[in-house]
Structures are given as C-alpha cells and as structure tokens.
mmCIF file of N, CA and C in Angstrom:
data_model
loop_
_atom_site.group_PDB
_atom_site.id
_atom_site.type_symbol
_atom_site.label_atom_id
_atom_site.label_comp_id
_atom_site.label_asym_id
_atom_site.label_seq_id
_atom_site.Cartn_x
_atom_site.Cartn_y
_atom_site.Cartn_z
ATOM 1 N N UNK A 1 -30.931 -19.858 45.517
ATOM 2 C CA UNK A 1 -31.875 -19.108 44.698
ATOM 3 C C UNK A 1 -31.280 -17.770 44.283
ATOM 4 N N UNK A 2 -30.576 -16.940 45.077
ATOM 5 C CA UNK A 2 -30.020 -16.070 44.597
ATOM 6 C C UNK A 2 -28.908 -15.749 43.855
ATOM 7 N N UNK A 3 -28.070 -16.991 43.612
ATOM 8 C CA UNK A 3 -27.304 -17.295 42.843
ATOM 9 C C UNK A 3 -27.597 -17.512 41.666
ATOM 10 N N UNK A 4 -28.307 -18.284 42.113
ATOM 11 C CA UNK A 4 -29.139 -18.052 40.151
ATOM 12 C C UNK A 4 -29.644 -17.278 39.796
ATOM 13 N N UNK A 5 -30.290 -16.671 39.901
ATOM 14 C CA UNK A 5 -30.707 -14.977 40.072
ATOM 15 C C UNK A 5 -29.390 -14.546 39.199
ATOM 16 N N UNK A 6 -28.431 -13.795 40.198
ATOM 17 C CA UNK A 6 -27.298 -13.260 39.991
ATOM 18 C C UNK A 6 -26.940 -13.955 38.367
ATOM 19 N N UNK A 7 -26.915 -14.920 38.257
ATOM 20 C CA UNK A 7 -26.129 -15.697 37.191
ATOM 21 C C UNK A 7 -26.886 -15.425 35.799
ATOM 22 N N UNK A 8 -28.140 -15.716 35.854
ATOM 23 C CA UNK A 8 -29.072 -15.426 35.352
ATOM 24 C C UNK A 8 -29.033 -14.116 34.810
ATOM 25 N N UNK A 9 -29.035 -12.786 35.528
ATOM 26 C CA UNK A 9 -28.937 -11.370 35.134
ATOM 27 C C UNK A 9 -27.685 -11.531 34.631
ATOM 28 N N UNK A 10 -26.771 -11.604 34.895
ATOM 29 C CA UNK A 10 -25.558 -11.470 34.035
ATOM 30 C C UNK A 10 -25.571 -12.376 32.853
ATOM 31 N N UNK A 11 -25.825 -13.514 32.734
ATOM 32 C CA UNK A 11 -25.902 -13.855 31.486
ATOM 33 C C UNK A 11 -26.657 -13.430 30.792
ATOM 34 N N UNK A 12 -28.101 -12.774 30.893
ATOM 35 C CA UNK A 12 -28.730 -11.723 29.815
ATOM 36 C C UNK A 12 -28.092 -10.315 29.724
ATOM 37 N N UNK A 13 -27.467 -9.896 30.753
ATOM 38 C CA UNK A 13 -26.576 -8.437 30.461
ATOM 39 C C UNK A 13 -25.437 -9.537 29.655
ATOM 40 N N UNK A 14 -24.793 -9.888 29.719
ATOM 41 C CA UNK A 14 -23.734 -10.248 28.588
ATOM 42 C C UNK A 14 -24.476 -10.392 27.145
ATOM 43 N N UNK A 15 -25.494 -11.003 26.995
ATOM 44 C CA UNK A 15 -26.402 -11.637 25.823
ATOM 45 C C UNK A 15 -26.503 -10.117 25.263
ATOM 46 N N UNK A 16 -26.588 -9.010 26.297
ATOM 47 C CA UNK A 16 -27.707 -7.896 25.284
ATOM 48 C C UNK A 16 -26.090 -7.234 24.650
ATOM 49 N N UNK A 17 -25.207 -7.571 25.544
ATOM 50 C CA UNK A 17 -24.049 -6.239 24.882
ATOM 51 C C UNK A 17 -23.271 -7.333 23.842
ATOM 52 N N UNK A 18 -23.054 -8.327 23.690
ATOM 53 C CA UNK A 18 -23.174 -9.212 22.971
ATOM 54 C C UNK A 18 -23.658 -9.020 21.583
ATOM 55 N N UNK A 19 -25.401 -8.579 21.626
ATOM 56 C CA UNK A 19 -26.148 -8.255 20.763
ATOM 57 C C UNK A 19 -26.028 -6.529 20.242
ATOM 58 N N UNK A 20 -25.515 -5.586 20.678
ATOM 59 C CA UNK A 20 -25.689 -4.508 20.342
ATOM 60 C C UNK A 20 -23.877 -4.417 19.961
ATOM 61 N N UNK A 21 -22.963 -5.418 19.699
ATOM 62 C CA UNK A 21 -21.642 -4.862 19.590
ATOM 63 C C UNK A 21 -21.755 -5.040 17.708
ATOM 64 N N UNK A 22 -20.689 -4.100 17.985
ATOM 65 C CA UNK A 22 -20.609 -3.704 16.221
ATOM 66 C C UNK A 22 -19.600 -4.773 15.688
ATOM 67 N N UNK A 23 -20.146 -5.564 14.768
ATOM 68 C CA UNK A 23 -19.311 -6.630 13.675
ATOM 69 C C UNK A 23 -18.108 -5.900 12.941
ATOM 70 N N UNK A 24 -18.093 -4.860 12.107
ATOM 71 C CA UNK A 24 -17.551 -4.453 11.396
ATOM 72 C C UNK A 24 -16.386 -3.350 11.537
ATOM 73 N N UNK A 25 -15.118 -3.012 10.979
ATOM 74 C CA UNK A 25 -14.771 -2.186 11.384
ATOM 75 C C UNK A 25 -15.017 -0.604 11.004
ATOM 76 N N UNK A 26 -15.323 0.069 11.338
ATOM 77 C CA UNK A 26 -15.678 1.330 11.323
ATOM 78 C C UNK A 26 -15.393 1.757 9.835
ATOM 79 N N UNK A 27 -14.028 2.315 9.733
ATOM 80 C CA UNK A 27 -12.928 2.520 8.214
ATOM 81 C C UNK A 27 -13.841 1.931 7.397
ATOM 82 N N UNK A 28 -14.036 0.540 7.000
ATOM 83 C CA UNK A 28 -14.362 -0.041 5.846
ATOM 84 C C UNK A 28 -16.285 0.236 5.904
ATOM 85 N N UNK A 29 -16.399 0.177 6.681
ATOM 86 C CA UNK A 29 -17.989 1.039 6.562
ATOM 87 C C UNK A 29 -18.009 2.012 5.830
ATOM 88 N N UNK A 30 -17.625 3.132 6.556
ATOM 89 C CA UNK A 30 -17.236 4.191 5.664
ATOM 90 C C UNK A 30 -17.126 4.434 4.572
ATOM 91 N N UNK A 31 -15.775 3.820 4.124
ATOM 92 C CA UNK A 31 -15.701 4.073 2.661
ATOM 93 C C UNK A 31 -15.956 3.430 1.948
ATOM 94 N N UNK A 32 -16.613 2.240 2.076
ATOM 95 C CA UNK A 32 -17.318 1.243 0.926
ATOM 96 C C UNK A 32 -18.935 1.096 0.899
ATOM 97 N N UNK A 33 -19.727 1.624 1.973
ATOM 98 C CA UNK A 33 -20.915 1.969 1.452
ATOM 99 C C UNK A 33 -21.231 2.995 0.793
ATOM 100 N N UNK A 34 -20.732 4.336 0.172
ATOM 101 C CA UNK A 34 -20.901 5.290 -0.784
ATOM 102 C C UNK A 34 -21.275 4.222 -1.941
ATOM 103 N N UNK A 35 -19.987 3.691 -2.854
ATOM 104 C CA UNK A 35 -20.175 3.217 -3.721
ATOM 105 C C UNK A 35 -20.364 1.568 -4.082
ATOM 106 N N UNK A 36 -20.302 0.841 -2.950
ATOM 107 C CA UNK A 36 -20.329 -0.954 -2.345
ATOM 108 C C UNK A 36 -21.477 -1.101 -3.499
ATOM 109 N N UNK A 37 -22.595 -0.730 -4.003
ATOM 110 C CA UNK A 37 -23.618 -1.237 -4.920
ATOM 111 C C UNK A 37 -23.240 -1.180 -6.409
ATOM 112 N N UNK A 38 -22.381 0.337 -6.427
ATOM 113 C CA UNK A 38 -22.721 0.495 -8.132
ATOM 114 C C UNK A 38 -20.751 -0.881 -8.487
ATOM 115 N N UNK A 39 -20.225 -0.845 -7.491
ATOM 116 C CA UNK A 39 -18.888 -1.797 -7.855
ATOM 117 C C UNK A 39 -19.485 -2.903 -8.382
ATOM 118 N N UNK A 40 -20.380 -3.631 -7.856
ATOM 119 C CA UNK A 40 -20.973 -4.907 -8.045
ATOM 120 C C UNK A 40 -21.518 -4.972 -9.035
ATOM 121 N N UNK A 41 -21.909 -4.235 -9.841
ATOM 122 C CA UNK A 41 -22.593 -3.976 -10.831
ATOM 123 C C UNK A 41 -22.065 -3.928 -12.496
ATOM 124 N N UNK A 42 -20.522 -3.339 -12.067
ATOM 125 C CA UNK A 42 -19.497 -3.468 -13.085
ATOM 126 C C UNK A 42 -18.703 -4.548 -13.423
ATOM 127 N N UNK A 43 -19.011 -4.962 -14.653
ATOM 128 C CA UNK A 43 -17.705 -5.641 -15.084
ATOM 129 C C UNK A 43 -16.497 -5.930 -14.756
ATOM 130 N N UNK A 44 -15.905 -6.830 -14.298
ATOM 131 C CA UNK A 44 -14.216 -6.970 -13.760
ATOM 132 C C UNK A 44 -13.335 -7.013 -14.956
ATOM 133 N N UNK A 45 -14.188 -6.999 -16.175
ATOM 134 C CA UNK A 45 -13.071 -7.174 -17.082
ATOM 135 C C UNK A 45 -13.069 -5.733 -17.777
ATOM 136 N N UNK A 46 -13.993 -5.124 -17.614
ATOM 137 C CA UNK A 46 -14.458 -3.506 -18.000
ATOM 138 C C UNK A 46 -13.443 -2.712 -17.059
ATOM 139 N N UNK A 47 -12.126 -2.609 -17.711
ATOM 140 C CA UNK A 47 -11.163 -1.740 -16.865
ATOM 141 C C UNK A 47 -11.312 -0.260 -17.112
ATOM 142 N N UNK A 48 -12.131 0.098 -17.905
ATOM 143 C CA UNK A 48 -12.049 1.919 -18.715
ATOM 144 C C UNK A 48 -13.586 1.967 -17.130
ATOM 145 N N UNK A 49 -13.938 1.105 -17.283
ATOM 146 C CA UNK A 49 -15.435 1.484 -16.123
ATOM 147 C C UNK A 49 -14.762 1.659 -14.530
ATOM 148 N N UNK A 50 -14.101 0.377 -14.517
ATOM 149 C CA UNK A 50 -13.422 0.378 -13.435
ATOM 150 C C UNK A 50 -12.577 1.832 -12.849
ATOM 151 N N UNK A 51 -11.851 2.149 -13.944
ATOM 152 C CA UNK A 51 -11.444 3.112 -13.502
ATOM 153 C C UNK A 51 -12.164 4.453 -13.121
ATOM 154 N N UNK A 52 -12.958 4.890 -13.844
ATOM 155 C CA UNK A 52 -14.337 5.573 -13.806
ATOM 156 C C UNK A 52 -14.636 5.694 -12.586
ATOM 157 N N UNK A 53 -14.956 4.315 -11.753
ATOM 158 C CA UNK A 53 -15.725 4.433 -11.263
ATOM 159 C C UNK A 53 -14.683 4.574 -9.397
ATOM 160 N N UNK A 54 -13.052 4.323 -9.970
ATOM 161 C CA UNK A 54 -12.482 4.724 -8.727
ATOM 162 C C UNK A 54 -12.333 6.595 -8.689
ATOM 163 N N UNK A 55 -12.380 6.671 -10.101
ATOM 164 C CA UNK A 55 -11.907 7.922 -9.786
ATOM 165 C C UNK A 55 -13.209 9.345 -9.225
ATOM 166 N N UNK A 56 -14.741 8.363 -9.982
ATOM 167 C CA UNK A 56 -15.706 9.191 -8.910
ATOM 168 C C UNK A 56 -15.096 9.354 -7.484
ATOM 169 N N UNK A 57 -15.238 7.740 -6.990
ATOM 170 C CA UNK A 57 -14.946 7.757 -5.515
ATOM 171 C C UNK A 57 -13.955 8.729 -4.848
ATOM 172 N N UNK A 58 -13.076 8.832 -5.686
ATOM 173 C CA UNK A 58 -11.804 9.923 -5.481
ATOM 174 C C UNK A 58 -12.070 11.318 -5.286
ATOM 175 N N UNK A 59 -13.305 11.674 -6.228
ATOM 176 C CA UNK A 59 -13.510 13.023 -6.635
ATOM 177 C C UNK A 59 -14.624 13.358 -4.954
ATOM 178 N N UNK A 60 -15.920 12.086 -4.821
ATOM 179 C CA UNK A 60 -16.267 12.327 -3.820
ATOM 180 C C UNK A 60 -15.539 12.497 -2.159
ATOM 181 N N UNK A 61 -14.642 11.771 -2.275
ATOM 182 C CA UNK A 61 -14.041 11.626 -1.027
ATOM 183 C C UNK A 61 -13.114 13.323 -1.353
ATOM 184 N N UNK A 62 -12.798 13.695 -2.030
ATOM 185 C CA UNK A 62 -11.886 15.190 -2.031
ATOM 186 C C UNK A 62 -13.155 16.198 -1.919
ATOM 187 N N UNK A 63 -14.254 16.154 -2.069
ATOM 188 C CA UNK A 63 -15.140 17.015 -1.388
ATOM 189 C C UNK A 63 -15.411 17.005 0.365
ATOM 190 N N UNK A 64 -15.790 15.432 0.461
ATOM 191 C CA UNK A 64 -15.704 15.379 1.925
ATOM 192 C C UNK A 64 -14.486 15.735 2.991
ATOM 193 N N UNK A 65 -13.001 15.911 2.171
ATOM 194 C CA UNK A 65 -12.202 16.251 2.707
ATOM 195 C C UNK A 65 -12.187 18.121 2.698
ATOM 196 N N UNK A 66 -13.104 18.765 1.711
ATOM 197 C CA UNK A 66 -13.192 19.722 1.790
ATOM 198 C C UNK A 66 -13.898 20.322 2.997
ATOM 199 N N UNK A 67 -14.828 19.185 3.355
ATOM 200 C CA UNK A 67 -15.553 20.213 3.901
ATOM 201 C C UNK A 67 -15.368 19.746 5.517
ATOM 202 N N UNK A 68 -14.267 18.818 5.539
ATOM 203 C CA UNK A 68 -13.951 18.505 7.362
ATOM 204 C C UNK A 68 -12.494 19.804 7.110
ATOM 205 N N UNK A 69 -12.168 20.160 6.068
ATOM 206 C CA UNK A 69 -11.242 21.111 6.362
ATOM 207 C C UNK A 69 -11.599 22.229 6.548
ATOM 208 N N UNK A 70 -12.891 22.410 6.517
ATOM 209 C CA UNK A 70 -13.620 23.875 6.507
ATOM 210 C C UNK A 70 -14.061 23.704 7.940
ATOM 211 N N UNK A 71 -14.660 22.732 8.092
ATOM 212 C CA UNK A 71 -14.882 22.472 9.716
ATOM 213 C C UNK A 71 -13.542 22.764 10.375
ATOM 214 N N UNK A 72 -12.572 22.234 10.405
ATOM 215 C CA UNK A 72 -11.383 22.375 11.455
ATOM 216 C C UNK A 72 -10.635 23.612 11.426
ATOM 217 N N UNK A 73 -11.280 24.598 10.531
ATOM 218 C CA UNK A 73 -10.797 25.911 10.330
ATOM 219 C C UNK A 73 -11.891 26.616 11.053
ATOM 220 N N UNK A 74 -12.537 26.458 11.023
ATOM 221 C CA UNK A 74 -14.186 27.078 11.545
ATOM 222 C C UNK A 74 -13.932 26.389 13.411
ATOM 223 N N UNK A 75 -13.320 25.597 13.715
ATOM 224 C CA UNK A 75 -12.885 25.121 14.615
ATOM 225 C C UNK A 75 -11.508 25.886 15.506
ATOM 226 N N UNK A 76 -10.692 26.087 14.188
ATOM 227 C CA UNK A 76 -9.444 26.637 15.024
ATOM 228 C C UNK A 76 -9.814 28.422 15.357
ATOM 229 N N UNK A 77 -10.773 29.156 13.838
ATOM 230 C CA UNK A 77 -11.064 30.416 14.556
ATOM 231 C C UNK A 77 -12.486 30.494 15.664
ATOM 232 N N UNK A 78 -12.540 29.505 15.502
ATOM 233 C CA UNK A 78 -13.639 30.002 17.254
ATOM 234 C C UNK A 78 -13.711 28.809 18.094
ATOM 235 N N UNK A 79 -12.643 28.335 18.281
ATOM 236 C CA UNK A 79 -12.504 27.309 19.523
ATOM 237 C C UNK A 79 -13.641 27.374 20.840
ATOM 238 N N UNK A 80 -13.570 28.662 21.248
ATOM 239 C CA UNK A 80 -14.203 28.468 22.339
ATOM 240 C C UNK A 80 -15.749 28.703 22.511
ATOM 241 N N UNK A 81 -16.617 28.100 21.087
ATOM 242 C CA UNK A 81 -17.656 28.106 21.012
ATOM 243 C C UNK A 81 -18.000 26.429 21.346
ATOM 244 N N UNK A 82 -16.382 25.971 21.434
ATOM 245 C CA UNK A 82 -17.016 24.249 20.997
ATOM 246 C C UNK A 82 -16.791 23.944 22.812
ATOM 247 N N UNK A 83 -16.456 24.783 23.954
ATOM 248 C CA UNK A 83 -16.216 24.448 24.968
ATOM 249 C C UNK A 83 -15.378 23.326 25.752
ATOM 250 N N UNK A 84 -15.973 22.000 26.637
ATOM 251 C CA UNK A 84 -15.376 20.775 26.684
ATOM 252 C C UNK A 84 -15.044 20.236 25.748
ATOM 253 N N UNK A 85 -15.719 20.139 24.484
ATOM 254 C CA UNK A 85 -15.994 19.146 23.415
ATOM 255 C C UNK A 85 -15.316 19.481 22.643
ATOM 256 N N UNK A 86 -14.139 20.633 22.652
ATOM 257 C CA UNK A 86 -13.657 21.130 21.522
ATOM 258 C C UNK A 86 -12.613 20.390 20.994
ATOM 259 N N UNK A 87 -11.902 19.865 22.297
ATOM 260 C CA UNK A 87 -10.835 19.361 21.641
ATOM 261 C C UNK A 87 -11.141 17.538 20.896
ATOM 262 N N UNK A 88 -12.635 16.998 21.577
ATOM 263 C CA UNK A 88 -13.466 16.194 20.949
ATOM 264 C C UNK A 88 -12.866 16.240 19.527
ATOM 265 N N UNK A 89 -13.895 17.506 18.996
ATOM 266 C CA UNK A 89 -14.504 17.720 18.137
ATOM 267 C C UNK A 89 -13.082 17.765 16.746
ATOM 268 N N UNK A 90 -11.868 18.854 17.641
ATOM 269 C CA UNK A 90 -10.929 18.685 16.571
ATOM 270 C C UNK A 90 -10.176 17.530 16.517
ATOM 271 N N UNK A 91 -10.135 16.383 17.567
ATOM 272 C CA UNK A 91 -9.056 15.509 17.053
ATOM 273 C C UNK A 91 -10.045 14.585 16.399
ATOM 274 N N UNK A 92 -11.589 14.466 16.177
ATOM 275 C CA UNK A 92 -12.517 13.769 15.313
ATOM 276 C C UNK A 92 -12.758 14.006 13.989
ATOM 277 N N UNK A 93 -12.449 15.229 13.748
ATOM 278 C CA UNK A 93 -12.187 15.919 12.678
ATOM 279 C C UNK A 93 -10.845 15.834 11.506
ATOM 280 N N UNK A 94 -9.404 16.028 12.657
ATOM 281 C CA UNK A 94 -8.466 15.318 12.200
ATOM 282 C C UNK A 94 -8.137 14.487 11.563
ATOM 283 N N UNK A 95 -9.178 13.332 12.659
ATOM 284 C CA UNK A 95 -9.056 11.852 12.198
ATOM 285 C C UNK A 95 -9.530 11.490 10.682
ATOM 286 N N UNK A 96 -10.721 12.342 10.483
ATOM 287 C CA UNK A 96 -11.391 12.250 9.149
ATOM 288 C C UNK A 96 -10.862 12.371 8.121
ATOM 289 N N UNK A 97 -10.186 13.519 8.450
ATOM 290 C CA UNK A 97 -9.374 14.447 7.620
ATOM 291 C C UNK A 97 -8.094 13.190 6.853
ATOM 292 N N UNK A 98 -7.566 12.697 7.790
ATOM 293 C CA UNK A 98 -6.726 11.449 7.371
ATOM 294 C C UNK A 98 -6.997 10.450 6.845
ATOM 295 N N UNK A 99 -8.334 10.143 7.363
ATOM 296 C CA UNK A 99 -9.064 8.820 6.823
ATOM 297 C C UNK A 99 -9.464 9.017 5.385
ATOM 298 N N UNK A 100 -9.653 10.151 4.829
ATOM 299 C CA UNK A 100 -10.106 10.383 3.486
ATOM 300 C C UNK A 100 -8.977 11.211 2.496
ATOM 301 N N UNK A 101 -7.914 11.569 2.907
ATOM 302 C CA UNK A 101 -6.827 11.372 2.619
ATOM 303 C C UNK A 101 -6.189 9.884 1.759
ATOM 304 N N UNK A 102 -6.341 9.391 3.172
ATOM 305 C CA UNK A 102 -5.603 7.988 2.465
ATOM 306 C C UNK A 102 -6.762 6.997 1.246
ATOM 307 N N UNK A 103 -8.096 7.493 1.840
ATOM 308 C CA UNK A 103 -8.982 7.024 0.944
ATOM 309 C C UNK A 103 -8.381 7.484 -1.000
ATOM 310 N N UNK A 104 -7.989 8.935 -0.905
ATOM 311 C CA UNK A 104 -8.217 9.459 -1.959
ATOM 312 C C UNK A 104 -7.436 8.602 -2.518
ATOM 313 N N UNK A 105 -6.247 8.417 -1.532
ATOM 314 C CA UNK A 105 -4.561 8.108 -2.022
ATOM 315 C C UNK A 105 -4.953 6.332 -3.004
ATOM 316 N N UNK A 106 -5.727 5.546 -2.361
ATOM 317 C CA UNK A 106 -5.802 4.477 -2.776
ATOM 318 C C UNK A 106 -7.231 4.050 -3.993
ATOM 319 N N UNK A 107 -7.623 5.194 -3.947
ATOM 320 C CA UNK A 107 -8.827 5.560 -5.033
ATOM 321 C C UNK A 107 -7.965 5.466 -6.342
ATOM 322 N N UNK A 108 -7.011 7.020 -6.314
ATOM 323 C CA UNK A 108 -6.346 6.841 -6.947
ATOM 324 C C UNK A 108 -5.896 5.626 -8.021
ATOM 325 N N UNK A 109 -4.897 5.465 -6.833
ATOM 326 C CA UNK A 109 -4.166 4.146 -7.257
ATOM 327 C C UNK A 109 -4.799 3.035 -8.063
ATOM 328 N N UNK A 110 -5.834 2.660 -7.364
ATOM 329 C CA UNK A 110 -6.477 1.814 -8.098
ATOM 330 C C UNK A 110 -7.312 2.377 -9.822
ATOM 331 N N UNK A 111 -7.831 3.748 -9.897
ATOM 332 C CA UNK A 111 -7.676 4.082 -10.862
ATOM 333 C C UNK A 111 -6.852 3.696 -12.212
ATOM 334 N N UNK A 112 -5.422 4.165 -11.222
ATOM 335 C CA UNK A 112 -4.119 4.484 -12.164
ATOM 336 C C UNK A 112 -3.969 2.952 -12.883
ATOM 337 N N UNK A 113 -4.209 1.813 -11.542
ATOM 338 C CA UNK A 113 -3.887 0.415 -12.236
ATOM 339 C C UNK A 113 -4.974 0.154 -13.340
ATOM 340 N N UNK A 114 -6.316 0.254 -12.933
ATOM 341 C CA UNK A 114 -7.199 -0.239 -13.992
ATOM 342 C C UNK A 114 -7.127 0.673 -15.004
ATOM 343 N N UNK A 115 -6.390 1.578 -15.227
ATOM 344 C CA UNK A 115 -6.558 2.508 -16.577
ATOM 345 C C UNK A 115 -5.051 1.720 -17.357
ATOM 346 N N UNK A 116 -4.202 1.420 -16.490
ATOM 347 C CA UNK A 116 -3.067 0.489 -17.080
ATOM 348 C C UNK A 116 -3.267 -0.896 -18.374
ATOM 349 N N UNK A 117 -4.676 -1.298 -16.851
ATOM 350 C CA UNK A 117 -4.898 -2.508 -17.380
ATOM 351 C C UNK A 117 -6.044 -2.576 -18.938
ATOM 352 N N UNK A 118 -6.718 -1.589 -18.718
ATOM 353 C CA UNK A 118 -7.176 -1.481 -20.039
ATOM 354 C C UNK A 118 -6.568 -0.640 -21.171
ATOM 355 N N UNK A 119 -5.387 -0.422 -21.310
ATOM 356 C CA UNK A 119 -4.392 -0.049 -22.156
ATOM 357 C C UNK A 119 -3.871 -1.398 -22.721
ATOM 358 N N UNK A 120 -3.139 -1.792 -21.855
ATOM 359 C CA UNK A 120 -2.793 -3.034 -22.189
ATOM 360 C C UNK A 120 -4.044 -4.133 -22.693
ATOM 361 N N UNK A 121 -4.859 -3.744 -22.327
ATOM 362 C CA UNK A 121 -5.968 -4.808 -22.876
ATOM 363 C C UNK A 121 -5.946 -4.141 -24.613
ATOM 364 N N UNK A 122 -6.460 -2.954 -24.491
ATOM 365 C CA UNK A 122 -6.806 -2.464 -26.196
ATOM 366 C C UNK A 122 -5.424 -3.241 -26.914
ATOM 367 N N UNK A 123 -4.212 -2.534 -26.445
ATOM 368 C CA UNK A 123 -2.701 -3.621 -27.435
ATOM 369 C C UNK A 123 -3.385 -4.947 -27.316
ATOM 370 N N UNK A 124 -3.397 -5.691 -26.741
ATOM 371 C CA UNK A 124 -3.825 -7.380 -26.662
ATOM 372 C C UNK A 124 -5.069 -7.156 -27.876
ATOM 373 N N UNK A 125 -5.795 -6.595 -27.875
ATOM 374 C CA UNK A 125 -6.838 -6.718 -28.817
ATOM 375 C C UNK A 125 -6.633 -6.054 -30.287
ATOM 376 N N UNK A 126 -5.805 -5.324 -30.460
ATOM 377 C CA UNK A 126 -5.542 -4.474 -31.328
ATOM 378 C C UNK A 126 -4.065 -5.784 -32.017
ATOM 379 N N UNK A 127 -3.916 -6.115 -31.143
ATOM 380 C CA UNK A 127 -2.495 -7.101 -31.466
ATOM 381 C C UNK A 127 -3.083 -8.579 -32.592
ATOM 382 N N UNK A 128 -4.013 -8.645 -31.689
ATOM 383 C CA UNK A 128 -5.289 -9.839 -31.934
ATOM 384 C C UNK A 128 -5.518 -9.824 -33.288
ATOM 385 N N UNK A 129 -6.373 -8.326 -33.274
ATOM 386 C CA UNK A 129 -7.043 -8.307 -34.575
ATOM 387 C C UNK A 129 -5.617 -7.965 -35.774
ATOM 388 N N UNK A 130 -5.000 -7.543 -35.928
ATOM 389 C CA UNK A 130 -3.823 -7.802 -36.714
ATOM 390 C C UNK A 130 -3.361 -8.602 -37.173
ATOM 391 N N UNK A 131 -3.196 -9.754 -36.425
ATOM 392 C CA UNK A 131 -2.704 -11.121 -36.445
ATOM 393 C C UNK A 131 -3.326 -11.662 -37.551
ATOM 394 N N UNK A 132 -4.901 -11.566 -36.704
ATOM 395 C CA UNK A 132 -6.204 -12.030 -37.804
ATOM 396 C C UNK A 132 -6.229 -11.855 -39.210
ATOM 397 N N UNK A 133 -5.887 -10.303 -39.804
ATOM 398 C CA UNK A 133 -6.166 -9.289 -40.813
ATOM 399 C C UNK A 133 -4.793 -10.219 -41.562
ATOM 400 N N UNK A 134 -3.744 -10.291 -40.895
ATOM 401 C CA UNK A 134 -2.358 -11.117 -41.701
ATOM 402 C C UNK A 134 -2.433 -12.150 -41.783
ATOM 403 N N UNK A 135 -3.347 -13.198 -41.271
ATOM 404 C CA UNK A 135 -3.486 -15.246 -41.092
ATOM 405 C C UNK A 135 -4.712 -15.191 -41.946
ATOM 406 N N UNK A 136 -5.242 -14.335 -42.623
ATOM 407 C CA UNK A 136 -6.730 -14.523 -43.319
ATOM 408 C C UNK A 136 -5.886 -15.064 -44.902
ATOM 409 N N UNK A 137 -7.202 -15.882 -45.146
ATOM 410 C CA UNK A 137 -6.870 -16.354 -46.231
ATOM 411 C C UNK A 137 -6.930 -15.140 -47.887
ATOM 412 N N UNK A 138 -7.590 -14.104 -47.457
ATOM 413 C CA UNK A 138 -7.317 -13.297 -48.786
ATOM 414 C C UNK A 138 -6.026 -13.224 -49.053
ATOM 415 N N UNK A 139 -5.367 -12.678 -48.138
ATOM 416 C CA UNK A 139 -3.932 -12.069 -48.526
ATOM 417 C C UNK A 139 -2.823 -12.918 -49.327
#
C-alpha cells in the first residue's frame, strides 16, 4: 500500500512539472511576438512591404537596445544599490543587450534582401511590359 502511494505521488509530481515546462525557446518568443501578427498579414510577394516591415522591427528592437543600455549604465554608476542581485541583474542585462543586437543585425539583413528582391522584381516587370509595348501589333 505504501508503495503505491509513493508511486502514485510521484507520478502526479512528474505530471504537474511536466505540465508547467515551457515548449518554446525563450529567443524566438521574444522576438517574434512584437511583430508574429502583422508578418502574416503581408504579402510574400509584396517585397517593398516586406521590407518595411523588417526594418520597423529593426527600428523597434534599436530602442529596446537603448534602453537596456541605459539600464547597464545606471547599473555600472550605482552598483551597490542592486546588492546580491547586482551582478544578476548586469549579466541579464548584457544578455539582452546581445540578444537585440543580433536581432537588429538580422532585421536588417532581411530588409536589405527583400528590398533586393523587389528591385529586381520592378526590372522583371518593367522588362515585361516593354517586351509587350515591342510584340504589339500597332508597331
């Protein structure tokens, strides 16, 4: 009887931490629920939007990097207001600091490509309609 007992409690303590563990990884939380709704919403072939809409993300994430850099300055001149937790507090801060960094870095990027790609789209269309204007039967 007490074995089952025992067995019993542990298999509902496993069940509950089981139930309260986090699916997802942290990083991609982060930076894809800001804008995860309005992406879905855009066109994949709409590269002038696309880009638009990396380079908000860019512009927001360089504020949030503003203001964990204002924190870790506000951190380094009065350290010893943050006590135990200080050094917590700055290598959490750090971390941010990097994480939205590299965010910006690949905001960017993706920008830079979809502004490529709708360049090259206008030539393809601009190429198009030319073609058209010279294969028409007036001329």
């Amino acid at each position: 009887m007490m074995k089952k007992l025992t067995f019993l409690i542990i298999i509902l303590m496993l069940g509950f931490l089981v139930g309260c563990a986090q699916m997802s990884p942290i990083g991609g939380v982060q930076s894809n629920e800001l804008y995860s709704d309005k992406l879905h919403t855009i066109d994949p072939s709409n590269h002038e939007a696309m880009a638009t809409y990396y380079e908000e993300a860019a512009n927001e994430m360089k504020a949030k990097l503003q203001d964990q850099k204002k924190r870790l300055e506000d951190y380094d001149s009065h350290s010893y207001y943050y006590g135990r937790r200080g050094q917590d507090v700055r290598s959490h801060t750090t971390a941010n600091i990097r994480m939205y960094v590299n965010s910006i870095k690949e905001n960017m990027k993706e920008a830079a490509l979809h502004r490529r790609m709708a360049q090259e789209q206008k030539k393809q269309e601009f190429g198009l309609r030319r073609e058209e204007a010279t294969d028409s039967p007036l001329n």
